[in-house]
mmCIF file of C-alpha atoms and ligand atoms in Angstrom:
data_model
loop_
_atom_site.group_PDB
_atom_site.id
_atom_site.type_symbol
_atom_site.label_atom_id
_atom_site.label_comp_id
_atom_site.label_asym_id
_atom_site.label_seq_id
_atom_site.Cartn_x
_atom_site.Cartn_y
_atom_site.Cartn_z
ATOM 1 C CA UNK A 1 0.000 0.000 0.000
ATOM 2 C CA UNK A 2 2.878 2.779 0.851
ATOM 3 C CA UNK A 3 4.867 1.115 -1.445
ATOM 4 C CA UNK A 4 2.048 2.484 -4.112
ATOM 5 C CA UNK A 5 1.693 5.858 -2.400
ATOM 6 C CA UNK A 6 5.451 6.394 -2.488
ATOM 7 C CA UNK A 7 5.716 5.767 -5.633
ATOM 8 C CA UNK A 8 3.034 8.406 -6.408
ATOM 9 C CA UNK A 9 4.667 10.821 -4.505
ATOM 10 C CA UNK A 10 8.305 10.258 -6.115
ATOM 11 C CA UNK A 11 6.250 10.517 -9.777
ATOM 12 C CA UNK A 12 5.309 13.913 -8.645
ATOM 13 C CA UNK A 13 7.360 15.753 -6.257
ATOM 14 C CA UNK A 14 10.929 13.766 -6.209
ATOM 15 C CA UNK A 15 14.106 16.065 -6.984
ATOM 16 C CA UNK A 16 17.042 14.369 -8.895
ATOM 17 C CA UNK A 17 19.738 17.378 -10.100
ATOM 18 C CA UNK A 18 23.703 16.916 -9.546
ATOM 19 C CA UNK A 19 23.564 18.262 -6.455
ATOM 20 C CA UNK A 20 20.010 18.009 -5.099
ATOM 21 C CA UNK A 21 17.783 15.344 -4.016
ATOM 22 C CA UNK A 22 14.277 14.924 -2.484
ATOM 23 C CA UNK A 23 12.908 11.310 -2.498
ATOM 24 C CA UNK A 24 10.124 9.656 -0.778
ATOM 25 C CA UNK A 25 11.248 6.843 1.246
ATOM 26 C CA UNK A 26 9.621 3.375 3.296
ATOM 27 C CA UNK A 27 10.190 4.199 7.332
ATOM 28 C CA UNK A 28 9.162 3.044 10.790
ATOM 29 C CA UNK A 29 5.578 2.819 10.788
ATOM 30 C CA UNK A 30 4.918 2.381 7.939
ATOM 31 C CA UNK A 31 4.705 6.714 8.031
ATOM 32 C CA UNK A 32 6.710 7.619 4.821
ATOM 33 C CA UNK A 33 9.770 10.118 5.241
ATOM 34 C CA UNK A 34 11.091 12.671 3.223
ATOM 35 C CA UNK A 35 14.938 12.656 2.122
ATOM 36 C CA UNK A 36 16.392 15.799 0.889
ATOM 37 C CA UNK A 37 20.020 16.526 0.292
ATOM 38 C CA UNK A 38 21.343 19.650 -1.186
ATOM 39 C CA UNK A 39 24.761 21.140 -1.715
ATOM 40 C CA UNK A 40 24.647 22.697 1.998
ATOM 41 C CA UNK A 41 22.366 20.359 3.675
ATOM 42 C CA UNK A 42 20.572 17.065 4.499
ATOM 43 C CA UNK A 43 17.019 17.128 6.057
ATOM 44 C CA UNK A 44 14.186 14.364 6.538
ATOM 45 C CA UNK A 45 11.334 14.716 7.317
ATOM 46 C CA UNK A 46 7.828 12.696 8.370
ATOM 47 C CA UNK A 47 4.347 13.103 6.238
ATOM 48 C CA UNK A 48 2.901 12.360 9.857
ATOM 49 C CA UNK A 49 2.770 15.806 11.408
ATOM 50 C CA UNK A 50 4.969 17.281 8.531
ATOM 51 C CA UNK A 51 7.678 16.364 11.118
ATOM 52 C CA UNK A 52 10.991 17.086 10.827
ATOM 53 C CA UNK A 53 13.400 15.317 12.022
ATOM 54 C CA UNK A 54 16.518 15.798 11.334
ATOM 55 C CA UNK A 55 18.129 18.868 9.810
ATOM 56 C CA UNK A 56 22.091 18.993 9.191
ATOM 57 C CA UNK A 57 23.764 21.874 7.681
ATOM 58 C CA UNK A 58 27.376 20.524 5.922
ATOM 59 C CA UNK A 59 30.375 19.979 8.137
ATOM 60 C CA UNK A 60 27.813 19.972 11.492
ATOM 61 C CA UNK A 61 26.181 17.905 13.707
ATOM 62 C CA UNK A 62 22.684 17.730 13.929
ATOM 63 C CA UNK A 63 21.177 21.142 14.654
ATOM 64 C CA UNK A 64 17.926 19.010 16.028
ATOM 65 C CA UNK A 65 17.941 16.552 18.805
ATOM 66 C CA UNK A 66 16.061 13.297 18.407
ATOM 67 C CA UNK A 67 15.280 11.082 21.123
ATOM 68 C CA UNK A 68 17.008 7.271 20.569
ATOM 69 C CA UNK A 69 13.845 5.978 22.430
ATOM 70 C CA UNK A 70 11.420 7.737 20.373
ATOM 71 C CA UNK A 71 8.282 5.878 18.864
ATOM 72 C CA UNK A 72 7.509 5.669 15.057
ATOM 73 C CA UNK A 73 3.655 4.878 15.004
ATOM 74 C CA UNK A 74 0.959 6.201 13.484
ATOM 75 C CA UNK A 75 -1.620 9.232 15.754
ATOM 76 C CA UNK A 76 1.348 9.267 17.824
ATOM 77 C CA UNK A 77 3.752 12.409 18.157
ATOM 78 C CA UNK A 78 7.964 11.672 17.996
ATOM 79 C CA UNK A 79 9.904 12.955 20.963
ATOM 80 C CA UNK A 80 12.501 15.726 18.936
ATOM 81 C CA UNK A 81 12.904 16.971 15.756
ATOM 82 C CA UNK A 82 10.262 19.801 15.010
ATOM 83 C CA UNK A 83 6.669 19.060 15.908
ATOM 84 C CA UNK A 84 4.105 21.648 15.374
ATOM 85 C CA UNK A 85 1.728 22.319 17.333
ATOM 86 C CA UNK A 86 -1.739 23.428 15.850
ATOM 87 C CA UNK A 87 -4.700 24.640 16.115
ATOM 88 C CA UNK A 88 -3.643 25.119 19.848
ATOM 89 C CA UNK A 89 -1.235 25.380 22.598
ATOM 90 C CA UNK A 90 -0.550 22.830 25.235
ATOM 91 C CA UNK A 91 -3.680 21.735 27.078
ATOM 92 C CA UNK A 92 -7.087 22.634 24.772
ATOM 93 C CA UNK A 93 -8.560 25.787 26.758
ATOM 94 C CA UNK A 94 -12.073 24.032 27.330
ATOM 95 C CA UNK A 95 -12.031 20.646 27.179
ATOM 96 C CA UNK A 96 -8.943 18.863 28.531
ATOM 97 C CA UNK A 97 -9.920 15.247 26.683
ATOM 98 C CA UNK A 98 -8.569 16.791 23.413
ATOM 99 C CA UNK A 99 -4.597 16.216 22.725
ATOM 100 C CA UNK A 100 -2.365 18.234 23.909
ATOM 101 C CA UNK A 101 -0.710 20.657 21.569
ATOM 102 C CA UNK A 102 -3.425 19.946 18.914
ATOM 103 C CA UNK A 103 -3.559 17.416 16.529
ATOM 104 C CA UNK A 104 -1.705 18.865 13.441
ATOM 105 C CA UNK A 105 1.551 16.586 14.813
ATOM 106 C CA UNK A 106 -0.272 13.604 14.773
ATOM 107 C CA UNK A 107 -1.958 13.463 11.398
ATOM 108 C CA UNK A 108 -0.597 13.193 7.750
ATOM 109 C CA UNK A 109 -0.647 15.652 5.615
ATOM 110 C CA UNK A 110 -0.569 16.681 1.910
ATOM 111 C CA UNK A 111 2.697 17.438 -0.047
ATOM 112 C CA UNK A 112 1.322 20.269 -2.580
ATOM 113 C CA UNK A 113 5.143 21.490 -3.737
ATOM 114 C CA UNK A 114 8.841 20.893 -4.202
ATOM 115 C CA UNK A 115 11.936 23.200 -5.534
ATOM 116 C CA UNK A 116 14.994 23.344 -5.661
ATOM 117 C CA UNK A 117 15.800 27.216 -5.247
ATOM 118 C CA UNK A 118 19.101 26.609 -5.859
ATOM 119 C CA UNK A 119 21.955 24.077 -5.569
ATOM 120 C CA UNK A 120 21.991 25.345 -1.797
ATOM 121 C CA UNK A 121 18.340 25.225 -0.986
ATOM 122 C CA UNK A 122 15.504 23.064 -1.008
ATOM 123 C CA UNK A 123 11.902 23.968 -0.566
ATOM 124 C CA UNK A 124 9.070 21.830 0.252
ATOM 125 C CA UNK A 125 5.239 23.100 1.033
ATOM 126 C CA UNK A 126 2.710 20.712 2.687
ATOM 127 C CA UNK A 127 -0.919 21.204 3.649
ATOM 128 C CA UNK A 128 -2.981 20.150 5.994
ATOM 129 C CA UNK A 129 -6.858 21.007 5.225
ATOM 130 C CA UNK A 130 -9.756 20.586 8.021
ATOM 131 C CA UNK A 131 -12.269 20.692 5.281
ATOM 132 C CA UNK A 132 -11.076 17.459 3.619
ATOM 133 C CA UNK A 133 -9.539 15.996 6.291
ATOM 134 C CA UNK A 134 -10.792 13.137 8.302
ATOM 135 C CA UNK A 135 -13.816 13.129 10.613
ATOM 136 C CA UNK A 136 -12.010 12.647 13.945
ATOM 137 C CA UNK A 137 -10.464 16.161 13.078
ATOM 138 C CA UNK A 138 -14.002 17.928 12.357
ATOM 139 C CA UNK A 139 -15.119 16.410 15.491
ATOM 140 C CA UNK A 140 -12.284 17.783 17.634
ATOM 141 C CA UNK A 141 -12.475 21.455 15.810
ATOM 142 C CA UNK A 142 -15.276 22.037 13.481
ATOM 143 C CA UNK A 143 -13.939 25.061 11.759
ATOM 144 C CA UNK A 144 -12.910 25.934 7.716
ATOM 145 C CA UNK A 145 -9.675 26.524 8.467
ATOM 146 C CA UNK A 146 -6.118 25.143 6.380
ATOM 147 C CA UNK A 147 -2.486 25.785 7.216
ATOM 148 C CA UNK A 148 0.352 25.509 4.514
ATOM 149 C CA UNK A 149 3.274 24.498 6.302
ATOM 150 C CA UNK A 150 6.534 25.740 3.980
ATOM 151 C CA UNK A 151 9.956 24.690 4.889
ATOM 152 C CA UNK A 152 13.282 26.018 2.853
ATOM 153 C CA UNK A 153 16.343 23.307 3.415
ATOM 154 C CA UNK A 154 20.240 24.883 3.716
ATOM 155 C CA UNK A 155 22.752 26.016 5.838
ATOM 156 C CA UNK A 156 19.949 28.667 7.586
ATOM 157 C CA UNK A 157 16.231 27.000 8.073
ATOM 158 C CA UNK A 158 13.165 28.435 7.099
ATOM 159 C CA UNK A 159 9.799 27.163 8.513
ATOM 160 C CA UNK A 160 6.397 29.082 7.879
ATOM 161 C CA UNK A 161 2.868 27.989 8.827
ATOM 162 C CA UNK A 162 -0.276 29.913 7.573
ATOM 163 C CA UNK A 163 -3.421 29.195 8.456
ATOM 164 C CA UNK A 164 -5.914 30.575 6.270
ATOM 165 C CA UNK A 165 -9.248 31.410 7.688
ATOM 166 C CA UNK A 166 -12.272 29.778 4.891
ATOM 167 C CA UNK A 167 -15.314 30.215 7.029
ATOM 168 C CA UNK A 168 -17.510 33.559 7.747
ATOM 169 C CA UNK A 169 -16.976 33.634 11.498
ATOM 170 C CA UNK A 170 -13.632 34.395 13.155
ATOM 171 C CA UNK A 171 -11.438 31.356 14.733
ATOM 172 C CA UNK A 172 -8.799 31.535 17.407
ATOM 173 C CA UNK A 173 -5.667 29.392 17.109
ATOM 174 C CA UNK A 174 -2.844 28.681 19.152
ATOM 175 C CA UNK A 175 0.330 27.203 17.844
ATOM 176 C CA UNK A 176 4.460 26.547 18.089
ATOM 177 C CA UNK A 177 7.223 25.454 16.575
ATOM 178 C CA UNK A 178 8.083 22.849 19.350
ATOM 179 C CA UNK A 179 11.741 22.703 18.295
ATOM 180 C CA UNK A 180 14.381 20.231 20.001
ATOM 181 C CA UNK A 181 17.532 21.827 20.019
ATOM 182 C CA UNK A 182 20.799 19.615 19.996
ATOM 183 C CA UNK A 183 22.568 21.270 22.593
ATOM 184 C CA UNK A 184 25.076 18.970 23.149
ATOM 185 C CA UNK A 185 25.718 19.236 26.678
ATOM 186 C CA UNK A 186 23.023 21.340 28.869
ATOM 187 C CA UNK A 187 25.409 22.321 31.545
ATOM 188 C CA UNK A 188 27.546 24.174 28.812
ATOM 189 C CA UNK A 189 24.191 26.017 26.963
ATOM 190 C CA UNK A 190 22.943 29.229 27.868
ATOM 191 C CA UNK A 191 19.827 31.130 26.196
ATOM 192 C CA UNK A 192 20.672 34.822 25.613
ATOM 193 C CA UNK A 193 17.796 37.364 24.462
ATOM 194 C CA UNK A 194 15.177 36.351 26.810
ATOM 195 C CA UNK A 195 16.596 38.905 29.653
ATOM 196 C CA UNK A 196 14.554 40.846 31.644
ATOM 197 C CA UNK A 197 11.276 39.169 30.306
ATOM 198 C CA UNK A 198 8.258 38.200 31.891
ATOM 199 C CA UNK A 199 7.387 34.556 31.575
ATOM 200 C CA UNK A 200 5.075 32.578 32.913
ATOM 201 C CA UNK A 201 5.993 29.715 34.901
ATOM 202 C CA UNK A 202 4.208 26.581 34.354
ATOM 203 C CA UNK A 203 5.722 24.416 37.020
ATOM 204 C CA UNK A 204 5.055 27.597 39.561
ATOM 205 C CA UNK A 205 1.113 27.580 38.594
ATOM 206 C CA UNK A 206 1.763 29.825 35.781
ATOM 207 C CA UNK A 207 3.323 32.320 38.223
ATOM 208 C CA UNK A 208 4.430 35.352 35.799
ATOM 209 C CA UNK A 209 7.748 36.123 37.188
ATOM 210 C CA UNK A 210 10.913 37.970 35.295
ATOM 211 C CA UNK A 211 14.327 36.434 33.943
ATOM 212 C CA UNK A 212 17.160 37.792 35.121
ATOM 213 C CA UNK A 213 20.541 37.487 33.515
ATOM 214 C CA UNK A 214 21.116 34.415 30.330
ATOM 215 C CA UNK A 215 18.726 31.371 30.747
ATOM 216 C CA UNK A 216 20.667 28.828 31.828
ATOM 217 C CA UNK A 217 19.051 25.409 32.734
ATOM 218 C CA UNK A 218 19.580 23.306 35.881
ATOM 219 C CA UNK A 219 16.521 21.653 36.654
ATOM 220 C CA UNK A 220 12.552 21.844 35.081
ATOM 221 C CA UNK A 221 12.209 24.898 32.785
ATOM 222 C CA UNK A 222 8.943 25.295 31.232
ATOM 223 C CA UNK A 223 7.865 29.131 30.487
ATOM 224 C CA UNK A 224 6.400 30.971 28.606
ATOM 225 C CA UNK A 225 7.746 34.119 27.801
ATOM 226 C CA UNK A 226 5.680 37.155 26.513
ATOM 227 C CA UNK A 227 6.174 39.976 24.651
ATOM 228 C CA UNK A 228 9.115 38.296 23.226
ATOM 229 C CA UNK A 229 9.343 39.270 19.543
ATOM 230 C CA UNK A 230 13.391 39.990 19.363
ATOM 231 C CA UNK A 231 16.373 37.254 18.442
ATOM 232 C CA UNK A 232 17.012 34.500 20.773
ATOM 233 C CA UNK A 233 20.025 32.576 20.817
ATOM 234 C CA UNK A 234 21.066 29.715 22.527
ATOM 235 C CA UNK A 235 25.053 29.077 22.432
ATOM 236 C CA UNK A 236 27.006 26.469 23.606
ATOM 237 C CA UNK A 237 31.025 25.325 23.560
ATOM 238 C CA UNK A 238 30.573 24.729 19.716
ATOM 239 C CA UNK A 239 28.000 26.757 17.957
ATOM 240 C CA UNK A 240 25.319 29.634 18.923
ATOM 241 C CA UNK A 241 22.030 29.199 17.213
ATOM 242 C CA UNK A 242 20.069 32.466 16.393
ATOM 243 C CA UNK A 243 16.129 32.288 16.021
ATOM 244 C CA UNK A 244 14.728 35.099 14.586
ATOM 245 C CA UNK A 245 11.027 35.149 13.836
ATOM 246 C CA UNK A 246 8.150 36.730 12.534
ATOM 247 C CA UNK A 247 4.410 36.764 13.720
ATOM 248 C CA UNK A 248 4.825 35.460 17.350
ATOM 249 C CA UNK A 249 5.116 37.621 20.785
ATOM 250 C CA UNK A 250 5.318 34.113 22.812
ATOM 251 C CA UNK A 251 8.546 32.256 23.039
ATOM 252 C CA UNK A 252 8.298 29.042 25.100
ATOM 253 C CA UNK A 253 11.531 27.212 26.524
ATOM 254 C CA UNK A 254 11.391 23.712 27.959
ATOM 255 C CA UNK A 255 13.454 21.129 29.450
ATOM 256 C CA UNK A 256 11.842 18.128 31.571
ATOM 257 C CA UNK A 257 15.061 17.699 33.623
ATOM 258 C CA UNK A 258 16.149 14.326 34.997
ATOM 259 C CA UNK A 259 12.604 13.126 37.130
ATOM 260 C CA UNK A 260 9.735 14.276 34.591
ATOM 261 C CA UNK A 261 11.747 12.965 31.804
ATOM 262 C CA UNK A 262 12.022 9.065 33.621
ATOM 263 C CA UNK A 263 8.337 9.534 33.665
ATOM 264 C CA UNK A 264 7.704 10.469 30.150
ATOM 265 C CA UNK A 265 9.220 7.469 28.648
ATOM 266 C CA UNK A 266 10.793 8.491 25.265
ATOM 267 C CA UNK A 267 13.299 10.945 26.517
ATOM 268 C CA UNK A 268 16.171 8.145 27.123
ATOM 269 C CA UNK A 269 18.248 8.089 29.802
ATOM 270 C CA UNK A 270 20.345 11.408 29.041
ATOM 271 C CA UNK A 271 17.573 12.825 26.866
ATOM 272 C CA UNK A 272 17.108 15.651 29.012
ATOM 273 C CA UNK A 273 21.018 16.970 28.919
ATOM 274 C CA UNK A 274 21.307 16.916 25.181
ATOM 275 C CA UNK A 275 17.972 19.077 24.311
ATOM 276 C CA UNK A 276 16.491 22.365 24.657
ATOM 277 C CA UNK A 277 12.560 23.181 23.316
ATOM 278 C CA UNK A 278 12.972 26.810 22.322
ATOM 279 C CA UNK A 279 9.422 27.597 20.475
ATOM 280 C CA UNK A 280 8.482 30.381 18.327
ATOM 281 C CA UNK A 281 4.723 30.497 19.439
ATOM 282 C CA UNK A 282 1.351 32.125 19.357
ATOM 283 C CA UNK A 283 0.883 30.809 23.407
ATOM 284 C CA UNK A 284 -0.976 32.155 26.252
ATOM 285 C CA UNK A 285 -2.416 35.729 25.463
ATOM 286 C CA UNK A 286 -0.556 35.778 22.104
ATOM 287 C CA UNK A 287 -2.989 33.228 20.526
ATOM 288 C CA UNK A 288 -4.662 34.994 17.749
ATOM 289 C CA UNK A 289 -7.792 35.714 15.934
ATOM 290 C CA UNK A 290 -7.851 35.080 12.603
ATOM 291 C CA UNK A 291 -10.853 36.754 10.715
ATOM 292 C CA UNK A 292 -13.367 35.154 8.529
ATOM 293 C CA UNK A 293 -11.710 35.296 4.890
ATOM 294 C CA UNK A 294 -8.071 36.307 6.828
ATOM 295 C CA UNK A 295 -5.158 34.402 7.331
ATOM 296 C CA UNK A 296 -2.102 34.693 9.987
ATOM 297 C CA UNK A 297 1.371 33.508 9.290
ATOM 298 C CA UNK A 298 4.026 32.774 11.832
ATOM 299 C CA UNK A 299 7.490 32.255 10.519
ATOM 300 C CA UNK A 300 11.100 31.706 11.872
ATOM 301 C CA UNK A 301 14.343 31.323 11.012
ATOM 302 C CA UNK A 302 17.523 29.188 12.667
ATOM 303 C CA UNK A 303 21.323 30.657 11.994
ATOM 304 C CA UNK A 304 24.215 29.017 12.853
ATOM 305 C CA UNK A 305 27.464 30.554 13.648
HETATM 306 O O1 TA6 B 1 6.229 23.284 25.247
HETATM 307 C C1 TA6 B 1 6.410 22.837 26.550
HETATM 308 C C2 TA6 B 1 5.397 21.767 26.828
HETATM 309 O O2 TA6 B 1 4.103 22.260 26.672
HETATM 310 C C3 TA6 B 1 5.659 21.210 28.244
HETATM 311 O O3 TA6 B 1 4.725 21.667 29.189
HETATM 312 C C4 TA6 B 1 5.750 19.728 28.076
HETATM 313 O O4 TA6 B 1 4.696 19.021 28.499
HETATM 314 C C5 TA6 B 1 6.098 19.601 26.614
HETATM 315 O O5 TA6 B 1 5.553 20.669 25.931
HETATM 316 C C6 TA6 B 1 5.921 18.287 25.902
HETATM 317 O O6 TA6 B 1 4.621 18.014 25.574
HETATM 318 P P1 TA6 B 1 4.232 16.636 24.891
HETATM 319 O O7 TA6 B 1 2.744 16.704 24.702
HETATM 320 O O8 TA6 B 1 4.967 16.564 23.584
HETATM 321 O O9 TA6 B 1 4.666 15.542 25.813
#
């Protein structure tokens, strides 16, 4: 059956030049992957969730962490990589039996376009439609609403998500790039560009408190920043990694630490001192209001130097 679908996809969207290549590939799962290689990157990604997984710019390591204990199986989310979470935040605001962080990370969705921009660069656009899509998705959030999910492959990463409002009543969305840094080691990582800012602290009750100095992480983190629209970076021994976005005033950083992360499962033993979530978000009172007809488009970049 994938074996069919696969073969669909490589008819129509596959890549084959000198120096780039995007092919649709078998995985764990049975969830088909996406393998792209270009002149100053490699990339794959999952068509559950539009997931990626693993993004690494020439002559680095991994610029995404992946959890060795993480589970490939279908309407379930992989620990690392990039998740996204859509059409909400976290816990649904009104009834707590819906998944957490929505369900776009947990579905498949539709490849609409691939290009190579250059030899460099490799772009691929994916869509995930809650008209056409299945019924358990209507039933969790009965709204017109799509979200074109457009990711450009090379030594920088670009990731955009637009949802575009279909319906004649206005619909609120939350959402994040739930990005798993690979920091390497924790102890030697520091976040710069969150000082002074008021975050909400979720293990505190969702105290709002202030940061003061660098993040740096030695036990549970998991806030919320607001009014956070500047660059963050988050440098280590070997590399500093700038995010710069667009369309989000909510920047979320997380780490489980050593006792939530036994309990989660798919962290791995040492999960927890390799990774940092930093998320470009719409979260807390940054969700937004998209009108009828309207769309809203969050979009960040990653930097290495
Ligand atoms: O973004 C931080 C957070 O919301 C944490 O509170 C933590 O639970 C984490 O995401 C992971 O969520 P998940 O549903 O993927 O286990």
């Amino acid at each position: 059956m994938n074996t069919l679908i696969i073969n669909q996809l490589n008819q129509r969207f596959s890549i084959n030049t000198k120096n780039t290549t995007l092919q649709f590939v078998e995985a764990e799962g049975d969830i088909p992957r996406i393998e792209i290689k270009n002149k100053n990157a490699k990339a794959l990604i999952s068509l559950q969730g539009a997931h990626l997984l693993s993004w690494v710019p020439v002559g680095m390591s991994d610029v995404l962490w992946l959890s060795e204990q993480a589970s490939y199986k279908q309407g379930k989310s992989v620990r690392g990589g990039i998740p996204i979470c859509w059409p909400w935040f976290g816990a649904h605001e009104i009834n707590k039996s819906l998944p957490a962080h929505g369900f776009a990370r947990t579905v498949m969705w539709q490849v609409i376009k691939t290009e190579a921009l250059s030899e460099n660069e490799t772009m691929i656009v994916f869509r995930l439609d809650c008209r056409s899509q299945n019924q358990a998705i209507s039933n969790m959030w009965p709204y017109a609403v799509s979200v074109e999910y457009t990711l450009v492959i090379g030594d920088s990463l670009i990731l955009t998500l637009t949802t575009q409002n279909h319906s004649d009543e206005a619909v609120t969305i939350g959402q994040a790039f739930h990005t798993y840094f690979n920091i390497g080691d924790i102890k030697d990582t520091q976040v710069c560009g969150l000082e002074n800012k008021a975050y909400l602290d979720k293990p505190d009750n969702f105290n709002q408190k202030i940061q003061s100095g660098p993040l740096l992480v030695t036990n549970e983190v998991d806030r919320v920043f607001i009014n956070t629209e500047d660059d963050v970076a988050i440098k280590n021994k070997s590399r500093i990694i700038t995010i710069s976005k667009q369309g989000s005033r909510s920047t979320v950083v997380w780490n489980p630490w050593k006792d939530v992360a036994r309990k989660m499962g798919d962290m791995g033993e040492h999960g927890y001192q390799q990774m940092l979530c930093v998320e470009s978000a719409n979260a807390a009172d940054d969700i937004r209001t998209i009108e009828a007809g309207g769309s809203h488009q969050l979009s960040v970049i990653y930097r290495l130097s």
